[in-house]
Amino acid sequence: MRLAPNHVSISDPDALQVVYAHGNGTLKSVFYDAFVSIKRGLFNTRSRPEHARKRKIVSHIFSQKSVLEFEPNTRLYVRQLVQQWDRLCDLGAKGQSGDEGEGGWRGRNGRVWLDCLPWYNYLAFDIIGELPAKRLG
């Protein structure tokens, strides 16, 4: 669907390979700037040469075999993240607030407000921190 002269939204799963294939000529939009934390990483860099450089460094980690072997660890850490957020939601429903996460979190009117980007950074750190142990192990 064309949303603007220079913006297209695609929701067909069969189009993913065509749209996101490496080397197909499409560039990432400014949308990806929202995911920059500290400095650009592989996912949010919009520079084709920089993305290629970063991709080459980590490509072996994303082989089908590596991904399948590491899936249980990823599930574990995602489960722990969701449990932490559930805990904050339970406390927030009681009107409490806290300082976990960068900038803390605030509960009010049965809801919780927090900046999820630092939490995703913690998740990535936990997952990536396991890689050397699994590789050397």
Tab-separated table of C-alpha atoms in Angstrom:
chain	number	residue	atom	x	y	z
A	1	MET	CA	0.000	0.000	0.000
A	2	ARG	CA	1.391	3.400	-0.889
A	3	LEU	CA	1.045	5.748	2.085
A	4	ALA	CA	2.938	8.720	0.672
A	5	PRO	CA	5.023	9.563	-2.396
A	6	ASN	CA	8.088	8.042	-0.746
A	7	HIS	CA	6.523	5.610	1.757
A	8	VAL	CA	5.159	2.114	1.152
A	9	SER	CA	3.720	-0.253	3.752
A	10	ILE	CA	3.752	-3.979	2.982
A	11	SER	CA	1.907	-6.575	5.041
A	12	ASP	CA	2.199	-9.636	2.785
A	13	PRO	CA	4.573	-12.211	4.355
A	14	ASP	CA	5.489	-13.489	0.886
A	15	ALA	CA	6.947	-10.048	0.100
A	16	LEU	CA	9.450	-10.064	2.974
A	17	GLN	CA	12.267	-11.689	1.024
A	18	VAL	CA	11.781	-9.376	-1.940
A	19	VAL	CA	11.600	-6.202	0.155
A	20	TYR	CA	14.231	-6.984	2.772
A	21	ALA	CA	16.668	-9.086	0.744
A	22	HIS	CA	20.271	-8.002	1.082
A	23	GLY	CA	21.425	-6.075	-1.975
A	24	ASN	CA	17.990	-5.356	-3.455
A	25	GLY	CA	18.545	-1.573	-3.545
A	26	THR	CA	16.036	-0.489	-0.912
A	27	LEU	CA	17.229	1.689	1.941
A	28	LYS	CA	15.972	1.869	5.502
A	29	SER	CA	13.787	4.863	6.315
A	30	VAL	CA	14.110	7.346	9.196
A	31	PHE	CA	11.779	4.986	11.112
A	32	TYR	CA	14.901	3.029	12.135
A	33	ASP	CA	16.367	6.095	13.876
A	34	ALA	CA	13.949	5.469	16.761
A	35	PHE	CA	15.884	2.303	17.625
A	36	VAL	CA	19.302	3.939	17.973
A	37	SER	CA	20.665	3.687	21.495
A	38	ILE	CA	24.118	5.114	22.202
A	39	LYS	CA	25.203	4.453	18.589
A	40	ARG	CA	23.901	2.696	15.504
A	41	GLY	CA	23.960	-1.091	15.405
A	42	LEU	CA	23.406	-3.644	12.668
A	43	PHE	CA	19.604	-3.390	12.823
A	44	ASN	CA	19.285	0.390	12.742
A	45	THR	CA	22.179	1.577	10.607
A	46	ARG	CA	20.937	3.187	7.395
A	47	SER	CA	24.294	3.319	5.631
A	48	ARG	CA	24.700	0.493	3.130
A	49	PRO	CA	28.523	0.221	3.510
A	50	GLU	CA	28.322	0.372	7.314
A	51	HIS	CA	25.560	-2.258	7.380
A	52	ALA	CA	27.612	-4.539	5.121
A	53	ARG	CA	30.656	-4.157	7.397
A	54	LYS	CA	28.659	-4.919	10.547
A	55	ARG	CA	26.793	-7.780	8.889
A	56	LYS	CA	30.035	-9.483	7.855
A	57	ILE	CA	31.295	-9.423	11.457
A	58	VAL	CA	28.269	-11.240	12.895
A	59	SER	CA	26.964	-13.278	9.953
A	60	HIS	CA	28.217	-16.603	11.361
A	61	ILE	CA	26.123	-16.099	14.494
A	62	PHE	CA	22.946	-16.000	12.416
A	63	SER	CA	23.451	-19.257	10.557
A	64	GLN	CA	20.440	-21.554	10.785
A	65	LYS	CA	22.370	-23.987	12.989
A	66	SER	CA	23.494	-21.299	15.437
A	67	VAL	CA	20.037	-19.777	15.697
A	68	LEU	CA	18.394	-23.135	16.412
A	69	GLU	CA	21.024	-24.053	19.004
A	70	PHE	CA	20.594	-20.760	20.817
A	71	GLU	CA	16.796	-20.575	20.759
A	72	PRO	CA	16.331	-22.070	24.280
A	73	ASN	CA	18.602	-19.377	25.779
A	74	THR	CA	16.760	-16.625	23.940
A	75	ARG	CA	13.406	-17.960	25.160
A	76	LEU	CA	14.748	-18.005	28.736
A	77	TYR	CA	15.814	-14.354	28.669
A	78	VAL	CA	12.677	-13.148	26.893
A	79	ARG	CA	10.614	-14.998	29.523
A	80	GLN	CA	12.590	-13.257	32.280
A	81	LEU	CA	11.988	-9.856	30.653
A	82	VAL	CA	8.242	-10.479	30.429
A	83	GLN	CA	8.208	-11.614	34.069
A	84	GLN	CA	9.924	-8.364	35.094
A	85	TRP	CA	7.391	-6.312	33.136
A	86	ASP	CA	4.532	-8.329	34.656
A	87	ARG	CA	5.949	-7.557	38.110
A	88	LEU	CA	6.094	-3.834	37.300
A	89	CYS	CA	2.534	-3.954	35.962
A	90	ASP	CA	1.318	-5.615	39.164
A	91	LEU	CA	3.018	-2.909	41.246
A	92	GLY	CA	1.865	-0.161	38.895
A	93	ALA	CA	-1.731	-1.337	39.218
A	94	LYS	CA	-1.342	-0.453	42.909
A	95	GLY	CA	-0.105	3.031	41.977
A	96	GLN	CA	3.534	2.318	42.770
A	97	SER	CA	6.575	3.538	40.838
A	98	GLY	CA	10.230	2.548	40.847
A	99	ASP	CA	13.704	3.148	39.520
A	100	GLU	CA	14.374	-0.080	37.606
A	101	GLY	CA	15.374	0.638	34.048
A	102	GLU	CA	16.829	3.872	32.776
A	103	GLY	CA	14.555	6.658	33.884
A	104	GLY	CA	12.533	4.338	36.081
A	105	TRP	CA	8.890	3.489	35.650
A	106	ARG	CA	5.670	5.008	36.862
A	107	GLY	CA	2.414	3.360	37.805
A	108	ARG	CA	-0.788	5.369	37.676
A	109	ASN	CA	-4.472	4.622	37.101
A	110	GLY	CA	-3.760	0.905	36.787
A	111	ARG	CA	-1.141	1.420	34.071
A	112	VAL	CA	2.647	1.490	33.875
A	113	TRP	CA	4.774	3.857	31.840
A	114	LEU	CA	8.384	3.007	31.106
A	115	ASP	CA	10.986	3.442	28.403
A	116	CYS	CA	11.289	-0.041	26.903
A	117	LEU	CA	14.493	0.689	24.925
A	118	PRO	CA	16.840	0.262	27.924
A	119	TRP	CA	15.026	-2.968	28.808
A	120	TYR	CA	15.621	-4.281	25.286
A	121	ASN	CA	19.268	-3.313	25.673
A	122	TYR	CA	19.416	-5.336	28.894
A	123	LEU	CA	17.800	-8.259	27.069
A	124	ALA	CA	20.335	-8.046	24.244
A	125	PHE	CA	23.190	-7.842	26.755
A	126	ASP	CA	21.950	-10.952	28.560
A	127	ILE	CA	21.536	-12.906	25.328
A	128	ILE	CA	24.815	-11.794	23.774
A	129	GLY	CA	26.637	-12.391	27.073
A	130	GLU	CA	25.773	-16.069	26.749
A	131	LEU	CA	27.331	-16.422	23.286
A	132	PRO	CA	31.000	-16.762	24.303
A	133	ALA	CA	30.151	-19.190	27.099
A	134	LYS	CA	28.191	-21.388	24.707
A	135	ARG	CA	30.867	-21.194	22.021
A	136	LEU	CA	33.757	-21.946	24.396
A	137	GLY	CA	31.874	-24.259	26.541
